[in-house]
Short mmCIF file of C-alpha atoms in Angstrom, two decimals:
data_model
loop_
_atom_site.label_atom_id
_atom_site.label_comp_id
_atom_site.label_asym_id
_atom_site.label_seq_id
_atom_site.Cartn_x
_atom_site.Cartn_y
_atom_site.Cartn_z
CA UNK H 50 88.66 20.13 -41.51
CA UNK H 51 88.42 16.36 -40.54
CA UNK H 52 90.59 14.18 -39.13
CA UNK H 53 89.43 10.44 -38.87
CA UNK H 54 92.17 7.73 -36.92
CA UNK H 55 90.98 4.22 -39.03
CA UNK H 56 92.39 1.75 -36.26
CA UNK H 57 92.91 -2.20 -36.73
CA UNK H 58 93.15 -3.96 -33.64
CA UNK H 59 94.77 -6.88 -34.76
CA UNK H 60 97.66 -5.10 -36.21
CA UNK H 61 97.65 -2.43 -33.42
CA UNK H 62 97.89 0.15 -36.35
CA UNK H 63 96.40 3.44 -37.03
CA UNK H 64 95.88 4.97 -40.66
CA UNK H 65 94.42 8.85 -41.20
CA UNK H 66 91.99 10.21 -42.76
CA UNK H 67 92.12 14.12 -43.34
CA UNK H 68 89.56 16.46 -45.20
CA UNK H 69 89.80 20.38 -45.84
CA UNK H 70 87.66 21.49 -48.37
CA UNK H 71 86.93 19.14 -50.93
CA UNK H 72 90.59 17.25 -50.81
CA UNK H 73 91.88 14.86 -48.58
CA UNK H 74 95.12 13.01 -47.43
CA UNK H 75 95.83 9.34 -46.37
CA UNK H 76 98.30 8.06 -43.97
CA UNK H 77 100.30 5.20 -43.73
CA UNK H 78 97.00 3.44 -45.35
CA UNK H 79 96.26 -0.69 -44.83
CA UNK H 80 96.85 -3.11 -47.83
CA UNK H 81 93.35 -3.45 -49.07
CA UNK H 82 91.61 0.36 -50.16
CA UNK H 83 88.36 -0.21 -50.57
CA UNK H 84 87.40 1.64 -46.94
CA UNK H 85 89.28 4.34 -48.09
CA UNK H 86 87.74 4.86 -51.82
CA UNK H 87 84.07 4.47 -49.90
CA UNK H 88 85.32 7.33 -47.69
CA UNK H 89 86.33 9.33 -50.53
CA UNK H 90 83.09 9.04 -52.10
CA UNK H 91 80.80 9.34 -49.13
CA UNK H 92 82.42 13.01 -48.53
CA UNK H 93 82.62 13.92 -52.35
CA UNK H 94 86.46 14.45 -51.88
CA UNK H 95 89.53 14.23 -54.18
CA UNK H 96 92.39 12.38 -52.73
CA UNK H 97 95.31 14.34 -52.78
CA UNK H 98 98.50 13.30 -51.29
CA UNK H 99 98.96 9.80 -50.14
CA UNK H 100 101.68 10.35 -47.59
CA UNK H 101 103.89 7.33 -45.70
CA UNK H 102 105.43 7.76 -42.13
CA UNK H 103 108.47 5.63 -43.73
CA UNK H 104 109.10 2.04 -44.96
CA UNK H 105 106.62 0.38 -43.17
CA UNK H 106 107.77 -3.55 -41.42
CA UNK H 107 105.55 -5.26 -39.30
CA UNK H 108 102.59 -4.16 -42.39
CA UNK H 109 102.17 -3.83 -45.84
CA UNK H 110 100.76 -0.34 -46.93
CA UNK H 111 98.12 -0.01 -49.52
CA UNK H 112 100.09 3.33 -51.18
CA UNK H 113 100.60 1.94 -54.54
CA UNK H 114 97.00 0.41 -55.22
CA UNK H 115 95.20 3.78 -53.63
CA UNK H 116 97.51 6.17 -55.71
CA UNK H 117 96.60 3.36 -58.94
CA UNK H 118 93.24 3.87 -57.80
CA UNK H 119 93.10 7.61 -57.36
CA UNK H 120 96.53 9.08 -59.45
CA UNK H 121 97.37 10.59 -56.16
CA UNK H 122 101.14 11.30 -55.32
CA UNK H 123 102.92 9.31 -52.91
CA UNK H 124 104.84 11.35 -50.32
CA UNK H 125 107.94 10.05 -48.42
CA UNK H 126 109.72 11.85 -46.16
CA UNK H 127 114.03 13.02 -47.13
CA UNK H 128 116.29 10.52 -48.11
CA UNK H 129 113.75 8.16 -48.92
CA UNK H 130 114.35 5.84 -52.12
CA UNK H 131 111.50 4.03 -53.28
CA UNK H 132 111.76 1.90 -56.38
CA UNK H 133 108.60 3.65 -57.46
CA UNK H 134 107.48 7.22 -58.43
CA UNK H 135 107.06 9.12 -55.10
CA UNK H 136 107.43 12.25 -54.05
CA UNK H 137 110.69 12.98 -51.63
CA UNK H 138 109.67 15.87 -49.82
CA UNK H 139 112.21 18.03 -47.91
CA UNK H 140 112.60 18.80 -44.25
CA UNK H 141 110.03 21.21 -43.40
CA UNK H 142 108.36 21.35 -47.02
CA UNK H 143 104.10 22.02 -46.94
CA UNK H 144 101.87 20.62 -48.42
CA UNK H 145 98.50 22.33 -49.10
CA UNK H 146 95.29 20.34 -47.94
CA UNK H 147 91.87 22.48 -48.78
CA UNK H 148 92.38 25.29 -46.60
CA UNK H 149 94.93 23.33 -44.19
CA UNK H 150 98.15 23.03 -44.77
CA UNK H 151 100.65 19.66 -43.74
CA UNK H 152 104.57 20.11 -42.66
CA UNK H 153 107.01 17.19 -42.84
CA UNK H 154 109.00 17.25 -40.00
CA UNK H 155 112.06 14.52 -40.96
CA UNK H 156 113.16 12.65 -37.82
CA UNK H 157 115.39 10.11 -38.58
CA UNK H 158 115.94 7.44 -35.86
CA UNK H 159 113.74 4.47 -35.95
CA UNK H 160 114.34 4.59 -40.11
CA UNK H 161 116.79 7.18 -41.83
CA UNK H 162 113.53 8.69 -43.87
CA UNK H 163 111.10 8.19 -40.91
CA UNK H 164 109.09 11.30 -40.66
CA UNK H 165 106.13 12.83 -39.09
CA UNK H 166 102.99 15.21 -40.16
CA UNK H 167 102.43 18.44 -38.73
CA UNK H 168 98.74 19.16 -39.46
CA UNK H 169 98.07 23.14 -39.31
CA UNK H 170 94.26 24.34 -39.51
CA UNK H 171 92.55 27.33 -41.68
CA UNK H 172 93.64 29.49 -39.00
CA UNK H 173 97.33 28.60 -39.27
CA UNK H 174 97.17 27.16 -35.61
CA UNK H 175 99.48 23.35 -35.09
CA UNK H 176 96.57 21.31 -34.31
CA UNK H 177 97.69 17.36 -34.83
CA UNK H 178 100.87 15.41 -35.39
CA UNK H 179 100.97 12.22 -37.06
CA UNK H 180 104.01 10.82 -35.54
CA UNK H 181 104.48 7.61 -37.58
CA UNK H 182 107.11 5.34 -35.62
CA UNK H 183 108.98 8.19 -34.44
CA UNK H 184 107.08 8.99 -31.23
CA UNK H 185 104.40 6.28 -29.69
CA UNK H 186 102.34 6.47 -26.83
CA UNK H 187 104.50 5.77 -23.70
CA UNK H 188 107.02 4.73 -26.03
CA UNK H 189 109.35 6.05 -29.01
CA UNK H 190 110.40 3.95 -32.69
CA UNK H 191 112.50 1.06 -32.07
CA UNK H 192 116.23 2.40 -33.28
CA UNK H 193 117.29 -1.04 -34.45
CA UNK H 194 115.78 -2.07 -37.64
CA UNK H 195 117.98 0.09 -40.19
CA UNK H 196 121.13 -0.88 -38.84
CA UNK H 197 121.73 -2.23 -41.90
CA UNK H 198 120.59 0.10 -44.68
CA UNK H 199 121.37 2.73 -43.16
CA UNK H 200 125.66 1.49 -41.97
CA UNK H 201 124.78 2.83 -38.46
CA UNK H 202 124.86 1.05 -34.75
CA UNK H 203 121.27 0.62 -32.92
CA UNK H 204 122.95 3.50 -30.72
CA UNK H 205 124.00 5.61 -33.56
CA UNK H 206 120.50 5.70 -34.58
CA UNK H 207 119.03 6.12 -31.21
CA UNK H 208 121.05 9.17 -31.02
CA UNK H 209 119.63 10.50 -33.87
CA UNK H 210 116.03 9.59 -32.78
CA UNK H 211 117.10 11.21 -29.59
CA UNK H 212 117.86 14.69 -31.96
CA UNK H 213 114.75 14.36 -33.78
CA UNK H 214 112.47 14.24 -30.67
CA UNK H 215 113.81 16.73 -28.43
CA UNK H 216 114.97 19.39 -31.20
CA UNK H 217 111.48 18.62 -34.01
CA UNK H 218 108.86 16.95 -31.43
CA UNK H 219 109.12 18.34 -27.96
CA UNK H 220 109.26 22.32 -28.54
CA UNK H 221 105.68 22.01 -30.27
CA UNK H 222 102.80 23.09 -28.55
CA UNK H 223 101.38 21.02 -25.71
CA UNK H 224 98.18 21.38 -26.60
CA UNK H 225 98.81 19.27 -29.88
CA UNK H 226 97.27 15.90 -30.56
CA UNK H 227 99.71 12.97 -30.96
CA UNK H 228 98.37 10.31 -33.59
CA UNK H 229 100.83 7.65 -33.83
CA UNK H 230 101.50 4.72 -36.30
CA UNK H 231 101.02 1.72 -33.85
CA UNK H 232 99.39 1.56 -30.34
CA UNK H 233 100.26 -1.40 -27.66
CA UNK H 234 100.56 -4.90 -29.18
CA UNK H 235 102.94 -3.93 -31.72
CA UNK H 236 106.31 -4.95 -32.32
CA UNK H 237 107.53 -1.83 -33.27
CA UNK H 238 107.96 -0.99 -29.45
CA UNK H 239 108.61 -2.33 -26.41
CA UNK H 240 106.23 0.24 -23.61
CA UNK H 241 102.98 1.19 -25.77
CA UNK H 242 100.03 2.87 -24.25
CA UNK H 243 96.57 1.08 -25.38
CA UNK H 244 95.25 4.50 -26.01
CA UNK H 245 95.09 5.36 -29.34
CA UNK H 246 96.04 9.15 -29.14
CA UNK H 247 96.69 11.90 -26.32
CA UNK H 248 98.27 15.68 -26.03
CA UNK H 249 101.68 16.17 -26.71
CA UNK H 250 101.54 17.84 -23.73
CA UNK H 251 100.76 14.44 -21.83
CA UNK H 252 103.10 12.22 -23.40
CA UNK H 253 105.60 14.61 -22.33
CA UNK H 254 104.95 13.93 -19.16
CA UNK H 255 104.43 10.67 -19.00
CA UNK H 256 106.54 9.15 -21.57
CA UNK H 257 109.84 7.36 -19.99
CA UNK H 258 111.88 8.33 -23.53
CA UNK H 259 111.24 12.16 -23.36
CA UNK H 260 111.94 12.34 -19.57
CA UNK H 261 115.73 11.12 -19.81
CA UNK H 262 118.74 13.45 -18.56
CA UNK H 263 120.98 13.31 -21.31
CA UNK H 264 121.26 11.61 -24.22
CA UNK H 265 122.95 8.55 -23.30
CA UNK H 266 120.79 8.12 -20.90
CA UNK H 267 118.12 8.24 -23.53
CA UNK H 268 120.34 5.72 -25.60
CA UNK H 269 120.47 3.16 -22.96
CA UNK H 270 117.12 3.51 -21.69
CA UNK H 271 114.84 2.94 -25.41
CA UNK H 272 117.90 0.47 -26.00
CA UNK H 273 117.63 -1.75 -22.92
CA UNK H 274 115.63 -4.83 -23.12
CA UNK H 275 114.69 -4.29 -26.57
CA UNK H 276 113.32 -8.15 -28.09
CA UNK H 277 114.79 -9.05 -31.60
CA UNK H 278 112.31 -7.89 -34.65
CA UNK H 279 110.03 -10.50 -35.90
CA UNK H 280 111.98 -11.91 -38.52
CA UNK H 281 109.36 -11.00 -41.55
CA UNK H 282 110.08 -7.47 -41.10
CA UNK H 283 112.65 -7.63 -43.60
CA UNK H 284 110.01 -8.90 -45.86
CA UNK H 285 107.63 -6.44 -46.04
CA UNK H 286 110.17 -3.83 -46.01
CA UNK H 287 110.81 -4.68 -49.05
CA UNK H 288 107.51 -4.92 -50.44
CA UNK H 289 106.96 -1.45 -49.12
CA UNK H 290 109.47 -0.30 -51.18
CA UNK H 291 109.75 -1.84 -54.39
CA UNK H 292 105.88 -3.08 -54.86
CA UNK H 293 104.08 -5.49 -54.83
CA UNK H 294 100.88 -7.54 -56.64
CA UNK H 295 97.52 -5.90 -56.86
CA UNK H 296 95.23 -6.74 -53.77
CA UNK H 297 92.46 -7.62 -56.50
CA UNK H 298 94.91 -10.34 -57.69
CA UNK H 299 96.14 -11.65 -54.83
CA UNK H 300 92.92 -11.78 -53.21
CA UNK H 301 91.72 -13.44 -56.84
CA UNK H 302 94.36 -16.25 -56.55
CA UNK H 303 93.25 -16.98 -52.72
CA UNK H 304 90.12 -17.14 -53.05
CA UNK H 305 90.10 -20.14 -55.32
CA UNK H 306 87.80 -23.29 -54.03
CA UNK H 307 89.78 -26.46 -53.57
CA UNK H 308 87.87 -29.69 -53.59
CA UNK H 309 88.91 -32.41 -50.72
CA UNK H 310 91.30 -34.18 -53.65
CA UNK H 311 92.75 -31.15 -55.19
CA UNK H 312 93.30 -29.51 -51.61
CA UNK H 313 95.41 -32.80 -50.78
CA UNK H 314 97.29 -33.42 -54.06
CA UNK H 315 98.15 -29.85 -54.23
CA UNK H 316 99.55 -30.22 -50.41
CA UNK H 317 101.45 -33.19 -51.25
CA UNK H 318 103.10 -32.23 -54.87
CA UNK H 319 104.07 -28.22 -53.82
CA UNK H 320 105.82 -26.38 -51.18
CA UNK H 321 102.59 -25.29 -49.58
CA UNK H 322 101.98 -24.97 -45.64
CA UNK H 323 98.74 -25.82 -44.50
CA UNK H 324 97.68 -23.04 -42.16
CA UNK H 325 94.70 -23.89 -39.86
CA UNK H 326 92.87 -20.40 -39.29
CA UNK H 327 90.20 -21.94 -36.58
CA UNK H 328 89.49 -21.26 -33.37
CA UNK H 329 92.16 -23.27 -31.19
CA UNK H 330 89.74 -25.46 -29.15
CA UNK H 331 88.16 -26.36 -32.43
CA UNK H 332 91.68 -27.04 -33.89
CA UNK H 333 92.54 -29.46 -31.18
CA UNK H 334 89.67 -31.63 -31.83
CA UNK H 335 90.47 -32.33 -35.20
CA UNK H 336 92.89 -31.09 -38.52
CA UNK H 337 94.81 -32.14 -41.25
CA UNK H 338 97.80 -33.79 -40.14
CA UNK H 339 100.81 -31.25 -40.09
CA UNK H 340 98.79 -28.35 -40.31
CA UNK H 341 99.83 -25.19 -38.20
CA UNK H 342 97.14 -23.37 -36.19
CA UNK H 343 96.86 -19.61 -36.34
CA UNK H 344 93.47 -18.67 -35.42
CA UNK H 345 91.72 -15.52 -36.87
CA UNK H 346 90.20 -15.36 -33.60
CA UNK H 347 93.26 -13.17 -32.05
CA UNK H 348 97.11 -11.76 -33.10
CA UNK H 349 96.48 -13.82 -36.64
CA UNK H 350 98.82 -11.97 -39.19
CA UNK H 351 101.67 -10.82 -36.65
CA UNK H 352 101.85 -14.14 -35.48
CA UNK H 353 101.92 -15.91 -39.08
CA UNK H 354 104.42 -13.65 -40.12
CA UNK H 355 106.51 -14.43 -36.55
CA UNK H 356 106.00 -18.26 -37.56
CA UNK H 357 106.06 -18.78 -41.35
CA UNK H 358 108.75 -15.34 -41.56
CA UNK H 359 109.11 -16.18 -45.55
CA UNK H 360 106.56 -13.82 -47.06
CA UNK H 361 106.61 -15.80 -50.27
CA UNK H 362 105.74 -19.01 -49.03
CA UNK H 363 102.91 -21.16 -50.47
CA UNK H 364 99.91 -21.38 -48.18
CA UNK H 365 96.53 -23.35 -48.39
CA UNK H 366 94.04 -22.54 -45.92
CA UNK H 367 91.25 -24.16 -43.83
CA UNK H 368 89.09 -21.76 -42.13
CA UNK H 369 85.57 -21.86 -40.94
CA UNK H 370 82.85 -21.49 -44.13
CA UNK H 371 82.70 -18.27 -44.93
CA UNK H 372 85.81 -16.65 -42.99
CA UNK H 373 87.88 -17.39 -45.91
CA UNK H 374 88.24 -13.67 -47.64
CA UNK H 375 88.68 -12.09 -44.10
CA UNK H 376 91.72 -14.89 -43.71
CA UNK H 377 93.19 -13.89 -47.07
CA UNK H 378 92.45 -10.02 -46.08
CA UNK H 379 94.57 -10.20 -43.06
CA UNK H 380 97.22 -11.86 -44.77
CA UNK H 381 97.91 -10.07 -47.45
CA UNK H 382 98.34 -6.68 -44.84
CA UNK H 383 101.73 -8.54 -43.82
CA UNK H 384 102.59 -9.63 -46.99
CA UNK H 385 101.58 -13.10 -47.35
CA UNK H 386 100.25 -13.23 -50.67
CA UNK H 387 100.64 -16.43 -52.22
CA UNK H 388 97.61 -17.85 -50.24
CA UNK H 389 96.91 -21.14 -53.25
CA UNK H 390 93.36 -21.95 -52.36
CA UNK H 391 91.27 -23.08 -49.28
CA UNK H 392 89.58 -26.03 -48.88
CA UNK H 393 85.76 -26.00 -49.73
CA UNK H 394 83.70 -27.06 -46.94
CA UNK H 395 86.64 -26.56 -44.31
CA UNK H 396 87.59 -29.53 -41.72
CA UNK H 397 84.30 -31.08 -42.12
CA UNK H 398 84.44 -31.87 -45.97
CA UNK H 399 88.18 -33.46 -45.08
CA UNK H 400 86.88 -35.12 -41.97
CA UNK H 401 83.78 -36.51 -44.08
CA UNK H 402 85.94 -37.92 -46.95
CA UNK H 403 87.29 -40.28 -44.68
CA UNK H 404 90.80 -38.77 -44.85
CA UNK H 405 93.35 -39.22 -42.36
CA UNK H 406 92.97 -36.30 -39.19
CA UNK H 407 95.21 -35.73 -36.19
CA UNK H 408 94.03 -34.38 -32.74
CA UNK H 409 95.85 -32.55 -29.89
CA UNK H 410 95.71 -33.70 -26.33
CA UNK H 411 94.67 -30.93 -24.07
CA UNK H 412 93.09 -31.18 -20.71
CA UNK H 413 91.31 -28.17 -18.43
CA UNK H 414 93.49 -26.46 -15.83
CA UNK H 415 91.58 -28.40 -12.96
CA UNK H 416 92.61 -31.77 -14.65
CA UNK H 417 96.22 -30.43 -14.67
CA UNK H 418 96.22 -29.73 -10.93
CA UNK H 419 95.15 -33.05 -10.26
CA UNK H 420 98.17 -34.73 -12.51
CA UNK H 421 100.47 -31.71 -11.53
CA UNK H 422 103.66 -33.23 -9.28
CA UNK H 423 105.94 -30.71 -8.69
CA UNK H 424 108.95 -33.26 -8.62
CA UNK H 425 108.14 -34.78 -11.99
CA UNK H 426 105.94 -32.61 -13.63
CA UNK H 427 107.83 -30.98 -16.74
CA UNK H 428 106.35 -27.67 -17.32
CA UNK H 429 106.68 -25.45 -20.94
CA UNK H 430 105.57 -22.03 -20.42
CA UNK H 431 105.72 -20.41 -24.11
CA UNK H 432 104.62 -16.88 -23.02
CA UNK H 433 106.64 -13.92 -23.49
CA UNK H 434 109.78 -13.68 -20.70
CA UNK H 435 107.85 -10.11 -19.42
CA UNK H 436 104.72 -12.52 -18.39
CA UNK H 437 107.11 -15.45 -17.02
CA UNK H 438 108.84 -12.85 -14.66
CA UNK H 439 105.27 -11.81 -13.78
CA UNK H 440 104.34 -14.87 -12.55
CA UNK H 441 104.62 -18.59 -13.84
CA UNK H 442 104.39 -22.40 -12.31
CA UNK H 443 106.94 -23.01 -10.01
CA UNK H 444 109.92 -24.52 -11.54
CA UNK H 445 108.09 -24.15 -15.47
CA UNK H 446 110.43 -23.41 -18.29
CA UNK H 447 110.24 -20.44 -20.02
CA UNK H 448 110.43 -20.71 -23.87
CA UNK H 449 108.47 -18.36 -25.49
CA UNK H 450 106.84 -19.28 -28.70
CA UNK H 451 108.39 -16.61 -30.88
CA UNK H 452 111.56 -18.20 -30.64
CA UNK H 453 110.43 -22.04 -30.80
CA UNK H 454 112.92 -22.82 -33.50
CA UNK H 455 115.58 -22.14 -30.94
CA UNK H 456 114.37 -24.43 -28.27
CA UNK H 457 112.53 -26.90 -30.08
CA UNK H 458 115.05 -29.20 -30.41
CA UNK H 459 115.77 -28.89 -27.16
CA UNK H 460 112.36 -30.85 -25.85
CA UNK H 461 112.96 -34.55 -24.58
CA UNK H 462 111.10 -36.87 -26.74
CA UNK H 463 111.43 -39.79 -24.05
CA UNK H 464 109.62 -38.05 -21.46
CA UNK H 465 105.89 -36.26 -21.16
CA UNK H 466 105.41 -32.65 -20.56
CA UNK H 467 102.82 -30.09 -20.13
CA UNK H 468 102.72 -26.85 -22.27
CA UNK H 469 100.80 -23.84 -22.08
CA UNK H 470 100.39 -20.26 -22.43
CA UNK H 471 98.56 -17.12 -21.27
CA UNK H 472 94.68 -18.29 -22.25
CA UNK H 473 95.44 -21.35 -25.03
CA UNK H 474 96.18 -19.15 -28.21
CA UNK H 475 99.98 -19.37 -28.48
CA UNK H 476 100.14 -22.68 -26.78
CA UNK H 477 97.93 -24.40 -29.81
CA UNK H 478 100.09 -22.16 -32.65
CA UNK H 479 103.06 -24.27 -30.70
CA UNK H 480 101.59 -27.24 -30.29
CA UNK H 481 100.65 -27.41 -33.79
CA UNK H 482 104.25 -26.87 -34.49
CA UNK H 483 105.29 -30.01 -32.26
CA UNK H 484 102.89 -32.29 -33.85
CA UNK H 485 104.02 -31.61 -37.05
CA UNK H 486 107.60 -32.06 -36.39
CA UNK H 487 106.45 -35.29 -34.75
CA UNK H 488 106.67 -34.64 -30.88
CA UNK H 489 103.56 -36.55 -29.33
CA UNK H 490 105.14 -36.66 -25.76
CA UNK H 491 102.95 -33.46 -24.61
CA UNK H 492 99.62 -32.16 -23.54
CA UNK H 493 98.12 -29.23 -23.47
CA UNK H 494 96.64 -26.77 -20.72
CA UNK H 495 92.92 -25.31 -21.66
CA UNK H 496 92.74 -21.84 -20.54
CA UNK H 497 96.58 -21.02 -20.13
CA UNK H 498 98.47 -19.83 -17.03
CA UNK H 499 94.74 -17.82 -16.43
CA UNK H 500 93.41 -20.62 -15.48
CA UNK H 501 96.10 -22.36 -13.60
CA UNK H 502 96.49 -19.42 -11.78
CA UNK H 503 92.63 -20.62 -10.58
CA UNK H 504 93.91 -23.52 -9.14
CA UNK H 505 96.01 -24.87 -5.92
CA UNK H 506 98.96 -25.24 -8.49
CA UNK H 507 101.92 -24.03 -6.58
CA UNK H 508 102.95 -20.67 -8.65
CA UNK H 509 105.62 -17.73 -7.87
CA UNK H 510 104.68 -14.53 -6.38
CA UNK H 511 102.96 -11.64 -8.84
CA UNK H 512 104.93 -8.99 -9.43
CA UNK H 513 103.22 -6.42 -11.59
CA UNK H 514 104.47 -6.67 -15.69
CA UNK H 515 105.23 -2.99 -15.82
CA UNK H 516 107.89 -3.35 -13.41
CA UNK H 517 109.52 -6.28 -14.63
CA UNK H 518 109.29 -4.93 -18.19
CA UNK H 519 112.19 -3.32 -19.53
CA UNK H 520 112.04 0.41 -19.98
#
């Protein structure tokens, strides 16, 4: 028996790969399949069950292309209703795996048909548990999201995440590896280890949400200073659910070659974004005017789905030559798949044309210091609020950039003002944003608050992030 963890960094997400004797299972597998049918084949393995944690948001899974692939089943958890054929499993109900054997363990509480794997070896011993959003890594499932669907209060369904970890997950042996769906970085918690897996044993030790009194205390504690969801959770949801278009064809349609002149008339006569997938430095010296910058370089699809939220919306994308299928890749795995074409030749063949380019104004952290007055300085700090409690410029505003369409309007446009971030990633995405909405009144900091923090910049005392998080 083999268990392989097939981890993506940039979506903090882990997928499994299990093999017992000539058949193998997937979990909660990426968009695009291809690593998965090269697995399959390298070990001379049948794919048997495909099974899903739950309804998947902050990701799209690649279930229905792999079991199109493969004719493998689909395996959801109880009460799930997919608007494909799937197998509903019941509470407790095994599935045979070569000579191992996989239990479904329904715990309801971060989704009503959330559920995790109980992997038992030849031997019959409880080796692994693939915990899906239920139980993370320093953290539990956000209890939140199916408020809706499921006609139950965030506490209502904390409660029953409560019930599902302390009567399914913590009376299993501590000796048991904990694989989980998402490690630190994701949005699907708020306290995530960056460790990738540990002993159930560990985590019970450690982890704040199975080390609570009662359970309202338990309530309270996963409940308290939880952010809002990124608003294109909703979308992909929904994709995980009813379907969606074949990776081949979307990544078809993508990949199509648009000339200088077709790139711009097809900008100017559709609904299409122009999304700027470049480094940000290289961003700021040149783009396409109105163009947002998400570079590939760093959070790329959770922060274009944080930004653009509408899953179906028309993009066109510049990228650096040759980065073009791993930009369509990435955002197809949250759902973005009406990418129209990218411009052949990137930047350069729109800067050579003689078209019309923008630029931002940025300056380093040293040039800052010297400008910096603390009177009359105006200071936008778009990091998260757990980093601006940390430590930030004294008297700096904290807007964090997930949430720009709150604030945005609340800028002066009659007087200048400094903007930055952590190290110059979320500060471009937002200064992109500003340009294009036709603020001009602002420059940028190179190198973020890490580099300010360099200088004789008058800041706030550090207080470590884990204590001014919210647990």
């Amino acid at each position: 028996m083999k268990v392989e963890q097939i981890y993506t960094g940039c979506l903090a997400q882990g997928a499994y790969y299990i093999t017992s004797h000539g058949e193998a299972a997937i979990i909660d597998p990426l968009r695009e399949i291809t690593p998965y049918l090269d697995r399959l084949k390298r070990d001379g393995v049948r794919l048997k069950y495909i099974l899903e944690t739950h309804f998947h948001a902050d990701f799209v899974s690649g279930h229905l292309d792999l079991s199109r692939a493969t004719g493998a089943p689909i395996v959801y958890g109880p009460t799930a209703r997919p608007g494909f054929d799937a197998i509903v499993a019941e509470d407790n109900q095994v599935f045979e795996l070569g000579k191992a054997k996989i239990r479904v363990l329904h715990t309801p509480g971060h989704t009503m048909e959330s559920s995790c794997f109980l992997l038992i070896d030849e031997d019959g011993r409880e080796t692994a548990l693939f915990s899906g959003d239920t139980l993370f890594l320093g953290d539990v499932g956000r209890p939140d999201l199916a408020q809706k669907a499921a006609n139950l209060t965030q506490e209502e369904l904390a409660g029953l995440l409560y019930d599902s970890l302390y009567t399914k997950i913590l009376p299993l042996s501590d000796d048991i590896i904990v694989y989980p769906a998402h490690g630190a970085g994701s949005a699907c918690g708020k306290n995530m280890m960056k460790e990738t897996m540990d002993s159930l044993g560990n985590q019970k030790k450690v982890n704040y949400a199975l080390n609570q009194p009662s359970k309202e205390a338990f309530v309270a504690s996963v409940l308290e200073g939880l952010l809002p969801p990124p608003a294109y959770f909703g979308g992909n949801v929904a994709m995980n659910k009813l379907g969606y278009d074949n990776i081949e064809h979307v990544m078809e349609r993508g990949m199509s070659a648009l000339s200088v002149a077709d790139f711009e008339a097809l900008a100017e006569t559709s609904d299409a974004l122009v999304l700027d997938a470049r480094a940000p430095g290289v961003f700021a010296q040149g783009f396409i005017p109105r163009s947002i910058n998400i570079g590939l370089d760093g959070d790329f699809a959770p922060w274009v789905g944080t930004m653009i939220v509408d899953v179906k919306q028309p993009l066109l994308l510049v990228t650096d030559p040759g980065r073009e299928e791993e930009a369509i890749t990435r955002l197809s795995r949250v759902g973005f798949d009406h990418v129209l074409g990218y411009l052949e030749g990137g930047f350069d063949a729109w800067k050579a044309s003689g078209k019309e380019t923008d630029e931002v104004k940025r300056i380093s952290a040293n040039e800052f210091a010297r400008q910096f007055s603390t009177e009359e300085s105006l200071i936008v700090d778009v990091r998260k609020e757990s980093e601006y409690a940390a430590e930030h410029i004294e008297e700096a505003y904290s807007r964090p950039l997930a949430y720009i369409n709150d604030w945005i309007q609340d800028l002066p446009r009659d007087r200048h003002f400094f903007l930055h971030c952590a190290g110059g990633y979320r500060s471009m995405i937002a200064s992109s944003i500003l340009l294009a909405r036709g603020y001009r009144n602002f420059t940028d900091i190179e190198g973020g608050f890490a580099s300010i923090a360099q200088t004789d910049v008058p800041k706030t005392d550090f207080v470590c992030q884990s204590k001014v998080s919210k647990k």
